[in-house]
Amino acid sequence: MKIAVVDDDIQMYERLNSYFNELLGKTFEVSYFQSGEAFLSAYEKGMFDFIILDIFMDGITGMEVAREIRKTDRNIRIAFSTTSNEFASESYEVNACYYLHKPLERERVKTMLDRLNIAEIEEMRTANLPDGTSIILRDIIYADFSSHCVTFHCKKSGNITVRTPFSEIEPLLCAYSYFFCPYKGIIVNFYEVSAQTDDTFKMSNGSIIPISRRKAKEVLDKYSSFRFEQLRKGENT
C-alpha cells in the first residue's frame, strides 16, 4: 500500500511511520510532504492508495488539498489528522474515511487502518501502461513479450496488447513483490500460480510458464517467500 502523509510536523510523521511499521510490516510504502503545496506539485492520480492530511498547516490547509484531490479522484481514501473537531462536518464533503486525533495513539492508528479494508485496496490497485491504458494489477495472470508487443493475459479484462519494449513493463510490474520474471520475456503474477514444479508454473487459466534453468533457484526462492508471506498473513493464494 502506498501512503502519503502531508503534515508540517515532522515528529507527528515519524511517530505515525513507526506505527505503520508495527502494524503493516513490509506491506506499505510511505511518502512524506511538509506542506500542501509540496504535495499538490507532486501529486498525480493513482500515485497513492491512501492520503493522511493535517488540516491545520501554514499555506494550503488539508481541507483545501482534499478538495483539489477530489476534483480528479473520487475514490482514493483520505483521512485527516487534527487536534480539533472544528472541520468534522466539512470532512463529509470530501468523503473522508477517518478523523485521526492528535496526539497520535497506536490504537487510533490501528482503528483507522482496520477501516481502510487494505485487502480491497490491494486488489483494486492499478498501473498506467506506456500507452496510457490503466490496468488492474491483480487482474493480470501473466504478461509475455512477442513481435515488439507485450500482451497482458487477464482474468476479467481478457488479453490487452500494448506495443512497447519489455524493458518498459518489467520494472513497472516487478516493483510489486507478487510479480516476477521466471523466463526471458515473461512475467507471472504469483497470486495466479495454481501449481509449481522445478521448471514450470501452471497458471490459473491453465497456461504453463517455463522457469529458466539459469534463474531457477532465484525464481523458486522468490515464490517460496511469497507463499510464506501469504500464509503468515492468513491469506489464501
Short mmCIF file of C-alpha atoms in Angstrom, two decimals:
data_model
loop_
_atom_site.label_atom_id
_atom_site.label_comp_id
_atom_site.label_asym_id
_atom_site.label_seq_id
_atom_site.Cartn_x
_atom_site.Cartn_y
_atom_site.Cartn_z
CA MET A 1 0.00 0.00 0.00
CA LYS A 2 1.33 3.43 -0.96
CA ILE A 3 0.60 6.09 1.64
CA ALA A 4 1.12 9.86 1.53
CA VAL A 5 1.43 11.83 4.77
CA VAL A 6 1.02 15.60 4.43
CA ASP A 7 1.85 17.40 7.68
CA ASP A 8 4.17 20.23 8.67
CA ASP A 9 5.00 18.47 11.96
CA ILE A 10 7.81 16.02 11.18
CA GLN A 11 7.63 14.48 14.68
CA MET A 12 4.00 13.54 14.02
CA TYR A 13 5.05 11.91 10.75
CA GLU A 14 7.87 9.96 12.46
CA ARG A 15 5.51 8.64 15.13
CA LEU A 16 2.90 7.71 12.52
CA ASN A 17 5.54 5.95 10.41
CA SER A 18 6.68 3.92 13.43
CA TYR A 19 3.08 2.77 13.99
CA PHE A 20 2.81 1.80 10.31
CA ASN A 21 5.96 -0.30 10.68
CA GLU A 22 4.46 -2.09 13.68
CA LEU A 23 1.01 -2.62 12.17
CA LEU A 24 1.71 -3.13 8.46
CA GLY A 25 5.21 -4.64 8.38
CA LYS A 26 6.63 -4.54 4.84
CA THR A 27 3.27 -4.10 3.12
CA PHE A 28 3.43 -0.31 2.86
CA GLU A 29 5.46 2.49 1.32
CA VAL A 30 5.10 5.99 2.75
CA SER A 31 5.93 9.37 1.19
CA TYR A 32 6.15 12.47 3.36
CA PHE A 33 5.28 16.05 2.37
CA GLN A 34 5.74 19.01 4.72
CA SER A 35 3.14 21.22 3.03
CA GLY A 36 0.02 21.04 0.94
CA GLU A 37 1.79 22.93 -1.82
CA ALA A 38 4.62 20.36 -1.96
CA PHE A 39 2.12 17.52 -2.14
CA LEU A 40 -0.03 19.05 -4.88
CA SER A 41 3.01 19.88 -7.01
CA ALA A 42 3.99 16.19 -6.98
CA TYR A 43 0.58 14.51 -6.92
CA GLU A 44 -0.87 12.57 -9.83
CA LYS A 45 -3.98 10.40 -9.77
CA GLY A 46 -3.07 6.81 -8.93
CA MET A 47 0.18 7.63 -7.10
CA PHE A 48 -1.19 6.67 -3.69
CA ASP A 49 -3.74 4.32 -2.15
CA PHE A 50 -4.29 6.40 0.97
CA ILE A 51 -3.59 10.02 1.96
CA ILE A 52 -3.40 11.45 5.50
CA LEU A 53 -3.78 15.24 5.62
CA ASP A 54 -3.13 17.58 8.52
CA ILE A 55 -5.98 20.09 8.50
CA PHE A 56 -4.07 22.96 10.09
CA MET A 57 -0.96 23.75 8.03
CA ASP A 58 0.63 27.02 7.00
CA GLY A 59 -0.38 27.91 3.47
CA ILE A 60 -2.85 25.49 1.89
CA THR A 61 -4.86 23.65 4.54
CA GLY A 62 -5.51 19.93 4.49
CA MET A 63 -9.18 20.54 3.65
CA GLU A 64 -8.18 22.62 0.60
CA VAL A 65 -5.80 19.86 -0.50
CA ALA A 66 -8.61 17.30 -0.16
CA ARG A 67 -10.91 19.40 -2.34
CA GLU A 68 -8.23 19.55 -5.04
CA ILE A 69 -7.75 15.77 -4.90
CA ARG A 70 -11.47 15.17 -5.25
CA LYS A 71 -11.57 17.15 -8.50
CA THR A 72 -9.81 14.23 -10.22
CA ASP A 73 -10.21 11.26 -7.88
CA ARG A 74 -13.45 10.42 -6.07
CA ASN A 75 -12.31 7.03 -4.79
CA ILE A 76 -8.93 7.40 -3.09
CA ARG A 77 -9.09 7.05 0.70
CA ILE A 78 -8.45 10.28 2.62
CA ALA A 79 -8.06 10.74 6.37
CA PHE A 80 -7.49 13.92 8.35
CA SER A 81 -5.19 14.39 11.33
CA THR A 82 -6.04 17.25 13.67
CA THR A 83 -6.23 18.46 17.26
CA SER A 84 -9.75 19.86 16.78
CA ASN A 85 -13.20 18.75 15.67
CA GLU A 86 -13.75 22.12 14.03
CA PHE A 87 -13.83 20.73 10.48
CA ALA A 88 -15.54 17.41 11.22
CA SER A 89 -18.68 18.34 9.28
CA GLU A 90 -16.65 19.50 6.27
CA SER A 91 -14.83 16.16 6.14
CA TYR A 92 -18.05 14.59 4.83
CA GLU A 93 -17.92 16.96 1.86
CA VAL A 94 -14.71 15.30 0.63
CA ASN A 95 -15.74 11.79 1.70
CA ALA A 96 -13.02 11.36 4.32
CA CYS A 97 -12.81 7.86 5.78
CA TYR A 98 -11.34 8.76 9.18
CA TYR A 99 -10.60 11.63 11.55
CA LEU A 100 -7.30 10.94 13.37
CA HIS A 101 -6.96 12.96 16.54
CA LYS A 102 -3.63 14.28 17.80
CA PRO A 103 -1.65 13.45 19.84
CA LEU A 104 -1.47 10.17 17.95
CA GLU A 105 -2.06 6.89 19.73
CA ARG A 106 -1.29 3.44 18.38
CA GLU A 107 -4.83 2.14 18.89
CA ARG A 108 -6.35 5.04 16.97
CA VAL A 109 -4.00 4.39 14.06
CA LYS A 110 -4.89 0.69 14.19
CA THR A 111 -8.61 1.51 14.12
CA MET A 112 -8.04 3.76 11.11
CA LEU A 113 -6.17 1.01 9.24
CA ASP A 114 -8.85 -1.56 10.12
CA ARG A 115 -11.46 0.65 8.49
CA LEU A 116 -9.46 1.01 5.28
CA ASN A 117 -10.04 -2.56 4.04
CA ILE A 118 -6.43 -2.92 2.88
CA ALA A 119 -7.12 -6.15 1.02
CA GLU A 120 -9.67 -4.37 -1.16
CA ILE A 121 -7.20 -1.55 -1.86
CA GLU A 122 -4.56 -4.06 -2.92
CA GLU A 123 -6.94 -5.93 -5.20
CA MET A 124 -8.05 -2.74 -6.97
CA ARG A 125 -4.59 -1.16 -7.38
CA THR A 126 -3.95 -0.02 -10.95
CA ALA A 127 -0.94 0.93 -13.06
CA ASN A 128 -0.76 3.08 -16.17
CA LEU A 129 0.80 1.36 -19.18
CA PRO A 130 3.06 3.29 -21.60
CA ASP A 131 0.14 3.93 -23.99
CA GLY A 132 -1.99 5.41 -21.19
CA THR A 133 -4.11 2.30 -20.60
CA SER A 134 -4.98 1.71 -16.94
CA ILE A 135 -4.79 -1.91 -15.84
CA ILE A 136 -5.74 -3.56 -12.53
CA LEU A 137 -2.56 -5.28 -11.38
CA ARG A 138 -4.24 -8.17 -9.60
CA ASP A 139 -6.30 -8.88 -12.76
CA ILE A 140 -3.10 -9.86 -14.61
CA ILE A 141 -2.37 -13.60 -14.74
CA TYR A 142 0.86 -13.19 -16.67
CA ALA A 143 2.39 -10.98 -19.37
CA ASP A 144 4.55 -12.02 -22.30
CA PHE A 145 6.54 -10.25 -25.00
CA SER A 146 6.42 -11.06 -28.72
CA SER A 147 6.76 -9.11 -32.00
CA HIS A 148 7.55 -5.81 -30.24
CA CYS A 149 4.38 -6.07 -28.12
CA VAL A 150 3.56 -7.06 -24.55
CA THR A 151 0.31 -9.00 -24.04
CA PHE A 152 -1.31 -8.97 -20.61
CA HIS A 153 -3.37 -12.11 -20.03
CA CYS A 154 -6.07 -11.05 -17.56
CA LYS A 155 -8.80 -12.81 -15.60
CA LYS A 156 -11.61 -10.32 -16.23
CA SER A 157 -10.33 -7.98 -18.94
CA GLY A 158 -9.22 -10.60 -21.47
CA ASN A 159 -5.98 -10.02 -23.35
CA ILE A 160 -4.60 -6.49 -23.51
CA THR A 161 -1.78 -5.94 -26.01
CA VAL A 162 0.45 -2.87 -25.96
CA ARG A 163 3.24 -2.08 -28.43
CA THR A 164 6.10 -1.35 -26.06
CA PRO A 165 9.52 -2.77 -25.14
CA PHE A 166 9.54 -5.45 -22.45
CA SER A 167 12.11 -3.29 -20.63
CA GLU A 168 9.33 -0.73 -20.02
CA ILE A 169 6.96 -3.27 -18.47
CA GLU A 170 9.29 -5.39 -16.33
CA PRO A 171 10.19 -2.65 -13.80
CA LEU A 172 6.57 -1.42 -13.77
CA LEU A 173 5.19 -4.79 -12.68
CA CYS A 174 8.14 -6.20 -10.76
CA ALA A 175 8.11 -3.22 -8.40
CA TYR A 176 5.41 -5.32 -6.71
CA SER A 177 6.58 -8.43 -4.85
CA TYR A 178 3.95 -10.70 -6.40
CA PHE A 179 5.25 -10.21 -9.95
CA PHE A 180 8.40 -11.94 -11.17
CA CYS A 181 10.14 -12.79 -14.44
CA PRO A 182 10.85 -16.56 -14.44
CA TYR A 183 11.84 -16.68 -18.11
CA LYS A 184 13.01 -14.15 -20.68
CA GLY A 185 10.09 -12.06 -21.90
CA ILE A 186 7.53 -13.41 -19.39
CA ILE A 187 6.26 -12.02 -16.08
CA VAL A 188 3.96 -14.06 -13.81
CA ASN A 189 1.63 -12.97 -11.04
CA PHE A 190 2.38 -15.27 -8.10
CA TYR A 191 -1.22 -14.91 -6.90
CA GLU A 192 -2.31 -16.70 -10.11
CA VAL A 193 0.06 -19.68 -9.85
CA SER A 194 -2.05 -22.82 -9.34
CA ALA A 195 0.80 -25.37 -9.39
CA GLN A 196 4.59 -25.35 -9.50
CA THR A 197 7.34 -27.78 -10.47
CA ASP A 198 11.10 -27.32 -10.63
CA ASP A 199 10.87 -25.95 -14.18
CA THR A 200 7.31 -24.68 -14.72
CA PHE A 201 4.47 -22.67 -13.25
CA LYS A 202 0.91 -23.64 -14.07
CA MET A 203 -1.25 -20.53 -14.07
CA SER A 204 -4.89 -20.16 -13.06
CA ASN A 205 -6.00 -20.10 -16.73
CA GLY A 206 -4.19 -23.38 -17.45
CA SER A 207 -1.16 -21.82 -19.17
CA ILE A 208 2.20 -23.46 -18.49
CA ILE A 209 5.04 -20.96 -17.96
CA PRO A 210 8.65 -22.19 -18.16
CA ILE A 211 11.20 -21.40 -15.47
CA SER A 212 14.66 -20.61 -16.76
CA ARG A 213 17.24 -23.14 -15.61
CA ARG A 214 19.68 -20.31 -15.03
CA LYS A 215 17.22 -18.44 -12.79
CA ALA A 216 15.53 -21.49 -11.20
CA LYS A 217 16.87 -21.05 -7.65
CA GLU A 218 16.11 -17.32 -7.58
CA VAL A 219 12.61 -17.82 -9.01
CA LEU A 220 11.68 -20.60 -6.61
CA ASP A 221 13.14 -18.73 -3.63
CA LYS A 222 11.01 -15.69 -4.54
CA TYR A 223 7.91 -17.80 -4.95
CA SER A 224 8.52 -19.63 -1.65
CA SER A 225 8.95 -16.28 0.13
CA PHE A 226 5.70 -15.03 -1.42
CA ARG A 227 3.84 -18.17 -0.29
CA PHE A 228 5.25 -17.90 3.22
CA GLU A 229 4.19 -14.26 3.50
CA GLN A 230 0.64 -15.10 2.41
CA LEU A 231 0.45 -17.91 4.95
CA ARG A 232 1.78 -15.58 7.64
CA LYS A 233 -0.97 -13.11 6.84
CA GLY A 234 -3.55 -15.88 6.75
CA GLU A 235 -4.41 -15.33 3.07
CA ASN A 236 -5.32 -17.96 0.52
CA THR A 237 -3.38 -17.98 -2.76
#
